[in-house]
Structures are given as structure tokens and as C-alpha cells.
């Protein structure tokens, strides 16, 4: 798919994809990921960079068997909505443990992995995925 | 303001229509709708068509112009409307506004999607994924089945909804679809078959999901001034409501409900001066079984969390307390994305005219359509009555 | 550099969690797995996940190193990733690590290749820039997702993993180990190579022994001790490049080093040969367990061929600082076994997979 091979489309998001940098509204303090220009809460238009720590918990997850393009050979994978400790939620894969070990409520932390490599010749698109907090020493039982 | 009615309807069979391309599928539906009313191309003053992704499925944009042309309409203002899977419903709403405002008397509203020309499942999945947040959901590997799987899991965790309850929705809709000559699937299935089919995104299996389909649907909409010229059985649009929500599922606090549907239906009910109890039957957006369960709760038919049990107990059967998807729904009828919203209108109008044959709801007077875009970022609800 | 101007401010490691047993590989080729494993002194090797590569492995190790060092990553003035499996032939792995760590844009970067000793070469380059005050801290990583030709002897041991070292000046606070000095021994010896575009390397079988590995690693280790004026008795630990357990133990025997001082670094037994990560992961493990004031002789070997040797002394800061990242043993202990088929899928050995 054309847009998946676009270099600028990927490059522009590197700061967000590699370092989980979003924004904080200077007016009301709400934090957002990915970055946006206008605050839906207070309509404020002054946003400053905010780097999320990458730690959070799994809100809900599903094991995906039928993937979109670019992830054909990675199935089955665990896809979760993760609530970052600072508030906002993001969508990301859960790696570093077996699929059976993924649980709603488990603590996770962000790491860098390959998201998409369309073919042997294109640019490799890296980004964040989540794995159990404390990796490689962790316990996925939810307390 | 003047009233608006649906005076003619038409739709093609939904399915893998290998022999027909995008423009022909639409034209066939348009011909059926015009024949239904006895109106001709000369009567049509404006044209609105809903299509999600003609550009990506068949490389064609500017389809308002293309389809108006091939439908035989000359120099008619033609607009393509897009709201992912709610494109058809929104197209109707645009026509409704234009007529209410006095701009036109007779408008053709259509919905179309030609999905099967994209060869692989991955390409279709990615194209549909454009209705989600492309950069932050689909890119990460979220698919539409995945999004609704997350909703299903949240609903199951909070309310104890079971996979069997989800499956019962698919079973009911196939039973209804068997009686729909236009449906893609006309065979009954069982709960066991649904549970045993291959997993697409846990817990949803293949039979929890609506199919990839081609199809077109058209409604001719007219003002009260001219409606009776075209039909003795106009079906009035008594309420229209639309609402939006965040594009990304992860930006919503509660995954067990689609607020856009709640707001859209409240606005439609208010415009029609009715409440959920007054609705006789509904065609809702069952892109996945869980979507129908959540819809029945969002529309106020059942309290939050009880949609699953209601479906399992048969309350939404054709002869039940509140028939839902008597046409077979998206699951059995098919889901050519842009066409669905208008196909729902076709089904409701058939019911209210008493023309639904074996799937006829008993003496309906008020029907409702509920059309969702994406994972709930758009919802448009219309209310119809005789 | 002779008087220990530079030191290790922080270090980190990363090993992917999948493993395949030597016996599982041997089964496919109809060989006696138990005998091979015993002969090599290697039981199983690490396998990268489908979404892992030298860049992601280097990032993990580097982030651990930054956490141990306790520095602001923007103070890294140079990043050198040494590998023979860089994801790109042209576009350095280092820039992605730099971007992800937040070290950009005021810094220098280039990728290194010298078979299994590219990582130690990076340490030497950082030492130069740090000692000359051109940069405050330099990051050198040795990491690989090594590729073994199906059915070849090296397929049993070619594995994945990496270790990262942040170099700074010893005068400043923060070093967990002082680098007393470095010594290298390099010649043109084609014992193992891969031409541009070839999928798998070729090697000279028995030629990789005496004229290659042993000549250079012994030459470098001896040269390091001569330069330092030290003897075997002055060292508490010896780390050598580990293509298997046999070669480092034989080297130790030749040089009169007690095997118990070599044992602790032999991570190869559990994870195989991580190529550019090999001696550096061994060094990382020693740093995980060493007490302050202990001396380490670490000697790498890269085919082609060359060896870099380092004489290091641990400091009082080591025991506290190393708690800020997982240990090599933490990564070794986390494992999930895969079959040869899944291993082949992960290693892109199946035709038709991009």
C-alpha cells in the first residue's frame, strides 16, 4: 500500500514512535498522545512537548489472527489498549511474554521494536511496543 | 419546515459480484429504485452517494460525478459523502437537509462499495483500517475485528456477556437473511458453528464478522409537496440525528458503549418526538455481533449490559419484543461498506410498506436505522414512519 | 590511554528470549545432537523475535547502559554500533538508537564491521574521542542477529544478543570500571567472510583455529599484559570471544590461566555465539558479579582478523550502579523454546518470506 511505503509519513512520527513524546496543554495541563495542536478540553492552542515514561497498564487486549498489511508473518500477536501512567491511552502490541500471559490490568513498559518492514528493500519502520514491566524479570499475575 | 419522505427504493443483491463493476452495480440499484416509483432520470434534481473507499478498492475517486453520469443524470449536482461505514446514512441525511431547506424536491440517495476487486484479505483489512486512526491504530496492527474484539472483551468483563450470546446474534441474523432474496448468505448457522469457526481477533471468530461484499442501494427521497406524485406509500423521515466521537478507540474512557450512537439516537428521538419504547423495529449496524448487542443498549432498547441476554432470549427476533435486523443485518445481508446505510433504509421502507414478505415484522409503524462509521467515531440514526 | 584516562560509566546487555536447543537443530540434519553440543560446550542458542533486529537489540542494551550510567542521553557525543548483521547495508544502525535515546542531534555516528570484534573497536574509538576531550561520553555497542547457513557447523551457535558500554573520563565521577589500557593485534587473515549481497558467510573450517582465532587472541592478550606490565596472576577474571566453550578454555590453558577465572564469562553455553556481542556480553556478566577492585582481562576476536584486548579494574561504584538495569543472567533465565521450523521463520531462512 502506497502510504505504508511513504518515508516522510513515517519519519515525521519518529519522535512520537521512538520516544513516546506527546504534548501537554499549557492552559489546562491535559496531556495527549499523539501530539495535537488544539486541546479538545479547553480549546487551548499552546501545546508543549511532553515525554511519557512509557509505563502503564493494559486496559483491554485481543489476539489478532488476521493482520493488516505489513504484519502478515507476525500473527498471532497481542494488541492492547494501554493506559499510560500519565493518563492518555495508546494502542500497541504486547511482546516479551507468551500470548497466554497477557492480561487486562497487567503493568507494562514501552520498548522499541520493528512495526513494519514492507519488503526487503524498503525503510524499516520502528516504533513502540509494550512488554511486562520489569522485563526480563516479571510476573504477569494481576494483583 | 416541510416533511421529507422516501418514495422509491432499490438495491442489488449483495455478495461477490464478479460480473459487475462499481458503476454498473450502482446503476442497477438506481434503475430498480426509479422503477419502484415510476420516476425517471429527468425527475432527479440532486444526487448524493455514500462510498467509503472507492479510491482504494478500485482506484476511482469523484464517484459522485461518475455515478450520476452512468445513472443517466445530466448536469445534476452530484456529491460523494464519506464517513467510513456510515457513508450511506450520512448521504441520506444530506439529502434530507437539502429537501427540508427547500433547495430540492426530489433527490437520489445512493450507497455503493465494490470490495472484491482487491485480491487479498490483508489489503482489504488495511483498506478498512483506514477508517480507524491510520497512524496510531492500524499501523500498530489494530484491525476492525481487533477493535470490536477489544469492545467485546470489555463488555464481557464488565457485564458477563458470553460468546454464546454474541453467537446468537449471528444465528438470528442468518435466520432472517435466509428470507431475504438480496442477502449474501441465505443459509442458517448454529451457535456451535459460530464458536467453532476460525478466530479472527479473539474472541471474535469468522462467523462473528460481517463479510466482504459488493453491492449498491438507492433511495429516492422527495418533499411532501411532490411525494404523492411518486407513490401511494411514502415513508416519512420523522427524525435524523448524527454524532461523532474520537477517531481512535483508545481515546474513549468506556469501551462498552459507543457514545456517538447514544447522542445520535437521542437527537433523532427528540426530532421525531418519540422514545426508544416507541420504536417498532430497527436495522442496526452489526458489523460484528458485539456491535449489535452494544447498539441495542446505546439505542435504549435494553439497559446497559443486558443486550447479550436479550439477544439470547429471542427478544430481537422478527417476532420478538423489538425486532432487530429483520433483513439479516450486515452479517447475513452483506456489508458493502458505503452501501450499508442506504440498504438499511431500503429494508426499513419495505417493512413499513408491508412488502417484506417472509421476514415481515408484524404491523410496524415506526422503524429506525442505526449506521456506524469506524469503531464508533460516527453514528447516524434515522427514524421512519408511515 | 595507558594510564587509565577512560573508564566504563555504564553498561547494559540484552538477549532475546527465544531459544533453540542444539539437539533440535541436529535432528533436522540427521546429526547426533548430544555429541555436537558436548563437543562445542554449547547447549542452546538465543533466537531473535520476528520484530527484533540488531537495532532493537542495541537499543535495549543501550537504554540499560544509560540507566546504569545515570547520565542524560543528550550528553552522548558519539554512538558506534558494531555488528555483522546491521539491518541496512547503507544507513547506520546508530542513528536509530541515537534518535530513540534522545542523543540527537549534536553527536557523531557511524556503523562498524569487523566480524565479531566490531563492538570492541567501537569502545576504542570512544576512548579516543573521550580522552581528547572532544566528547563527554561515547556509546559503543556490539550486537548481532547472526545468520548461520543451514546445515553448516556454525548454525549450531550463531545467535542473537548485544551489550552496550558508555565510555567517559575516569577523572569525572561515575566510572564503574577503569580501562587501564587497550592493545590490538590485527592482520589480513581470511578465516571467515561474507561478500556483499551473499546471504550467509563462508569460513575456512579448521583454518579458523590456529592461524586465526588463537594467533590473534593470544597475541592480543599477551601484548596487553606486556604493555601493562601485568601477569596472569594479577587478574581475577578473563573474558575471551566465545564462538563456543572450547576455544576460550583452550586459550586459557595455553596462557596458563586457571579455568575457574574464565568460567564466569562463558555465556556461550546458554545463548550461543552472539558474534559482535560475544566478548562484550561476557564482560557484562563479569561486571554483574565482580566486586570492587577486581581486575579483568577482556579480549575479543573478529575474523578477518583481529583482536582487541582491554585491561580493566572495577571501582567502588559498580555494585550500586549495576542495580539500575537487568543483569545478563536475568536475560539468560527468561526463555521460550522454539522448534527448528519456527526458528527458520524467525531467521528468514524460509523462501517466500520477506
mmCIF file of N, CA and C in Angstrom, chain A residues 14 18-19 73-75 93 95-98 110-114 118-120 122-124 126 129 131 135-138, chain C residues 14-17 50-53 55-56 59-60 63 87-88 96 99-100 102 326 330-331 334 336 345 348 352-354:
data_model
loop_
_atom_site.group_PDB
_atom_site.id
_atom_site.type_symbol
_atom_site.label_atom_id
_atom_site.label_comp_id
_atom_site.label_asym_id
_atom_site.label_seq_id
_atom_site.Cartn_x
_atom_site.Cartn_y
_atom_site.Cartn_z
ATOM 1 N N UNK A 14 8.614 9.970 14.026
ATOM 2 C CA UNK A 14 9.676 9.275 14.757
ATOM 3 C C UNK A 14 9.732 9.664 16.223
ATOM 4 N N UNK A 18 9.374 6.702 18.581
ATOM 5 C CA UNK A 18 10.573 6.192 19.246
ATOM 6 C C UNK A 18 10.618 6.555 20.724
ATOM 7 N N UNK A 19 10.096 7.733 21.074
ATOM 8 C CA UNK A 19 10.287 8.199 22.451
ATOM 9 C C UNK A 19 8.969 8.485 23.173
ATOM 10 N N UNK A 73 3.419 -11.879 8.762
ATOM 11 C CA UNK A 73 4.035 -13.064 9.379
ATOM 12 C C UNK A 73 4.137 -12.954 10.889
ATOM 13 N N UNK A 74 3.618 -11.866 11.437
ATOM 14 C CA UNK A 74 3.750 -11.707 12.883
ATOM 15 C C UNK A 74 2.594 -12.309 13.660
ATOM 16 N N UNK A 75 1.553 -12.776 12.942
ATOM 17 C CA UNK A 75 0.391 -13.297 13.672
ATOM 18 C C UNK A 75 0.701 -14.672 14.235
ATOM 19 N N UNK A 93 1.175 -3.280 20.446
ATOM 20 C CA UNK A 93 1.317 -4.716 20.653
ATOM 21 C C UNK A 93 1.964 -4.994 22.005
ATOM 22 N N UNK A 95 4.514 -7.587 23.744
ATOM 23 C CA UNK A 95 5.527 -8.577 23.388
ATOM 24 C C UNK A 95 6.320 -8.942 24.634
ATOM 25 N N UNK A 96 7.239 -9.873 24.478
ATOM 26 C CA UNK A 96 8.105 -10.214 25.600
ATOM 27 C C UNK A 96 7.538 -11.248 26.545
ATOM 28 N N UNK A 97 6.363 -11.757 26.228
ATOM 29 C CA UNK A 97 5.788 -12.823 27.048
ATOM 30 C C UNK A 97 4.915 -13.644 26.107
ATOM 31 N N UNK A 98 4.428 -14.774 26.579
ATOM 32 C CA UNK A 98 3.562 -15.575 25.710
ATOM 33 C C UNK A 98 2.200 -14.899 25.632
ATOM 34 N N UNK A 110 7.148 0.493 27.760
ATOM 35 C CA UNK A 110 7.367 0.591 26.316
ATOM 36 C C UNK A 110 8.788 0.228 25.944
ATOM 37 N N UNK A 111 8.943 -0.361 24.761
ATOM 38 C CA UNK A 111 10.265 -0.633 24.206
ATOM 39 C C UNK A 111 10.212 -0.410 22.700
ATOM 40 N N UNK A 112 11.372 -0.487 22.047
ATOM 41 C CA UNK A 112 11.431 -0.216 20.612
ATOM 42 C C UNK A 112 11.477 -1.529 19.852
ATOM 43 N N UNK A 113 10.592 -1.692 18.858
ATOM 44 C CA UNK A 113 10.602 -2.902 18.047
ATOM 45 C C UNK A 113 10.291 -2.526 16.610
ATOM 46 N N UNK A 114 10.487 -3.492 15.703
ATOM 47 C CA UNK A 114 10.071 -3.287 14.320
ATOM 48 C C UNK A 114 8.553 -3.351 14.268
ATOM 49 N N UNK A 118 8.000 -3.421 4.994
ATOM 50 C CA UNK A 118 7.113 -3.845 3.907
ATOM 51 C C UNK A 118 7.754 -4.895 3.011
ATOM 52 N N UNK A 119 8.992 -4.721 2.697
ATOM 53 C CA UNK A 119 9.668 -5.738 1.892
ATOM 54 C C UNK A 119 11.154 -5.598 2.133
ATOM 55 N N UNK A 120 11.962 -6.378 1.427
ATOM 56 C CA UNK A 120 13.396 -6.398 1.734
ATOM 57 C C UNK A 120 14.080 -5.090 1.365
ATOM 58 N N UNK A 122 12.524 -1.757 1.412
ATOM 59 C CA UNK A 122 12.006 -0.502 1.943
ATOM 60 C C UNK A 122 12.600 -0.096 3.278
ATOM 61 N N UNK A 123 12.206 1.085 3.738
ATOM 62 C CA UNK A 123 12.654 1.577 5.040
ATOM 63 C C UNK A 123 11.954 0.761 6.133
ATOM 64 N N UNK A 124 12.702 0.416 7.171
ATOM 65 C CA UNK A 124 12.124 -0.336 8.289
ATOM 66 C C UNK A 124 11.471 0.665 9.241
ATOM 67 N N UNK A 126 10.262 1.475 12.747
ATOM 68 C CA UNK A 126 10.327 1.076 14.155
ATOM 69 C C UNK A 126 9.322 1.889 14.949
ATOM 70 N N UNK A 129 6.360 -0.819 21.283
ATOM 71 C CA UNK A 129 5.504 -1.933 21.664
ATOM 72 C C UNK A 129 5.660 -2.039 23.181
ATOM 73 N N UNK A 131 5.901 -4.365 26.838
ATOM 74 C CA UNK A 131 6.201 -5.665 27.397
ATOM 75 C C UNK A 131 6.056 -5.582 28.914
ATOM 76 N N UNK A 135 10.649 -6.406 32.829
ATOM 77 C CA UNK A 135 11.274 -7.343 31.898
ATOM 78 C C UNK A 135 12.792 -7.240 31.958
ATOM 79 N N UNK A 136 13.545 -8.336 32.011
ATOM 80 C CA UNK A 136 13.090 -9.711 31.867
ATOM 81 C C UNK A 136 12.660 -10.397 33.157
ATOM 82 N N UNK A 137 12.550 -9.626 34.233
ATOM 83 C CA UNK A 137 12.133 -10.257 35.485
ATOM 84 C C UNK A 137 10.732 -9.761 35.777
ATOM 85 N N UNK A 138 9.722 -10.588 35.537
ATOM 86 C CA UNK A 138 8.360 -10.104 35.709
ATOM 87 C C UNK A 138 7.432 -11.234 36.079
ATOM 88 N N UNK C 14 21.435 -7.159 26.439
ATOM 89 C CA UNK C 14 20.099 -7.612 26.031
ATOM 90 C C UNK C 14 20.244 -8.912 25.255
ATOM 91 N N UNK C 15 19.447 -9.890 25.634
ATOM 92 C CA UNK C 15 19.409 -11.165 24.912
ATOM 93 C C UNK C 15 17.955 -11.487 24.628
ATOM 94 N N UNK C 16 17.566 -11.744 23.352
ATOM 95 C CA UNK C 16 16.167 -12.105 23.068
ATOM 96 C C UNK C 16 15.776 -13.367 23.818
ATOM 97 N N UNK C 17 14.461 -13.550 24.046
ATOM 98 C CA UNK C 17 14.083 -14.631 24.958
ATOM 99 C C UNK C 17 13.874 -15.999 24.308
ATOM 100 N N UNK C 50 10.538 -12.030 15.669
ATOM 101 C CA UNK C 50 10.345 -11.542 14.303
ATOM 102 C C UNK C 50 10.432 -10.024 14.214
ATOM 103 N N UNK C 51 10.144 -9.355 15.331
ATOM 104 C CA UNK C 51 10.173 -7.897 15.283
ATOM 105 C C UNK C 51 11.446 -7.346 15.919
ATOM 106 N N UNK C 52 12.442 -8.219 16.098
ATOM 107 C CA UNK C 52 13.709 -7.769 16.679
ATOM 108 C C UNK C 52 14.797 -7.818 15.621
ATOM 109 N N UNK C 53 15.777 -6.935 15.749
ATOM 110 C CA UNK C 53 16.946 -6.985 14.883
ATOM 111 C C UNK C 53 18.090 -6.318 15.638
ATOM 112 N N UNK C 55 19.208 -3.442 15.518
ATOM 113 C CA UNK C 55 18.872 -2.097 16.006
ATOM 114 C C UNK C 55 18.066 -2.179 17.297
ATOM 115 N N UNK C 56 17.045 -3.029 17.347
ATOM 116 C CA UNK C 56 16.233 -3.084 18.565
ATOM 117 C C UNK C 56 17.041 -3.676 19.722
ATOM 118 N N UNK C 59 19.306 -1.016 20.990
ATOM 119 C CA UNK C 59 18.571 -0.024 21.748
ATOM 120 C C UNK C 59 18.347 -0.477 23.182
ATOM 121 N N UNK C 60 17.903 -1.712 23.343
ATOM 122 C CA UNK C 60 17.643 -2.230 24.684
ATOM 123 C C UNK C 60 18.909 -2.188 25.534
ATOM 124 N N UNK C 63 19.834 1.425 26.321
ATOM 125 C CA UNK C 63 18.986 2.053 27.329
ATOM 126 C C UNK C 63 19.378 1.558 28.718
ATOM 127 N N UNK C 87 20.843 -3.993 10.007
ATOM 128 C CA UNK C 87 19.670 -4.150 9.149
ATOM 129 C C UNK C 87 19.833 -3.498 7.776
ATOM 130 N N UNK C 88 20.617 -2.433 7.713
ATOM 131 C CA UNK C 88 20.846 -1.777 6.425
ATOM 132 C C UNK C 88 22.310 -1.932 6.035
ATOM 133 N N UNK C 96 19.329 5.339 14.581
ATOM 134 C CA UNK C 96 18.051 4.985 15.169
ATOM 135 C C UNK C 96 18.179 4.893 16.692
ATOM 136 N N UNK C 99 18.385 8.439 17.924
ATOM 137 C CA UNK C 99 17.089 9.119 17.906
ATOM 138 C C UNK C 99 16.225 8.609 19.037
ATOM 139 N N UNK C 100 16.233 7.309 19.251
ATOM 140 C CA UNK C 100 15.372 6.721 20.277
ATOM 141 C C UNK C 100 15.846 7.035 21.692
ATOM 142 N N UNK C 102 17.397 9.853 22.421
ATOM 143 C CA UNK C 102 17.363 11.294 22.615
ATOM 144 C C UNK C 102 18.757 11.897 22.608
ATOM 145 N N UNK C 326 18.668 -4.719 34.247
ATOM 146 C CA UNK C 326 18.705 -6.172 34.408
ATOM 147 C C UNK C 326 20.118 -6.706 34.163
ATOM 148 N N UNK C 330 19.658 -12.371 34.188
ATOM 149 C CA UNK C 330 18.207 -12.128 34.108
ATOM 150 C C UNK C 330 17.724 -12.441 32.694
ATOM 151 N N UNK C 331 18.495 -12.009 31.697
ATOM 152 C CA UNK C 331 18.106 -12.257 30.314
ATOM 153 C C UNK C 331 18.294 -13.724 29.933
ATOM 154 N N UNK C 334 15.259 -15.882 31.233
ATOM 155 C CA UNK C 334 13.946 -15.790 30.600
ATOM 156 C C UNK C 334 14.020 -16.488 29.257
ATOM 157 N N UNK C 336 11.988 -19.103 26.097
ATOM 158 C CA UNK C 336 10.879 -19.845 25.499
ATOM 159 C C UNK C 336 11.476 -20.634 24.335
ATOM 160 N N UNK C 345 11.625 -19.584 10.544
ATOM 161 C CA UNK C 345 10.738 -18.464 10.220
ATOM 162 C C UNK C 345 11.315 -17.166 10.788
ATOM 163 N N UNK C 348 14.344 -15.818 8.868
ATOM 164 C CA UNK C 348 14.149 -15.567 7.437
ATOM 165 C C UNK C 348 14.860 -16.591 6.562
ATOM 166 N N UNK C 352 10.336 -17.189 0.369
ATOM 167 C CA UNK C 352 8.991 -16.658 0.180
ATOM 168 C C UNK C 352 8.598 -15.688 1.279
ATOM 169 N N UNK C 353 9.348 -15.699 2.389
ATOM 170 C CA UNK C 353 9.049 -14.715 3.435
ATOM 171 C C UNK C 353 9.958 -13.517 3.226
ATOM 172 N N UNK C 354 9.383 -12.335 3.232
ATOM 173 C CA UNK C 354 10.190 -11.132 3.044
ATOM 174 C C UNK C 354 11.017 -10.854 4.286
#
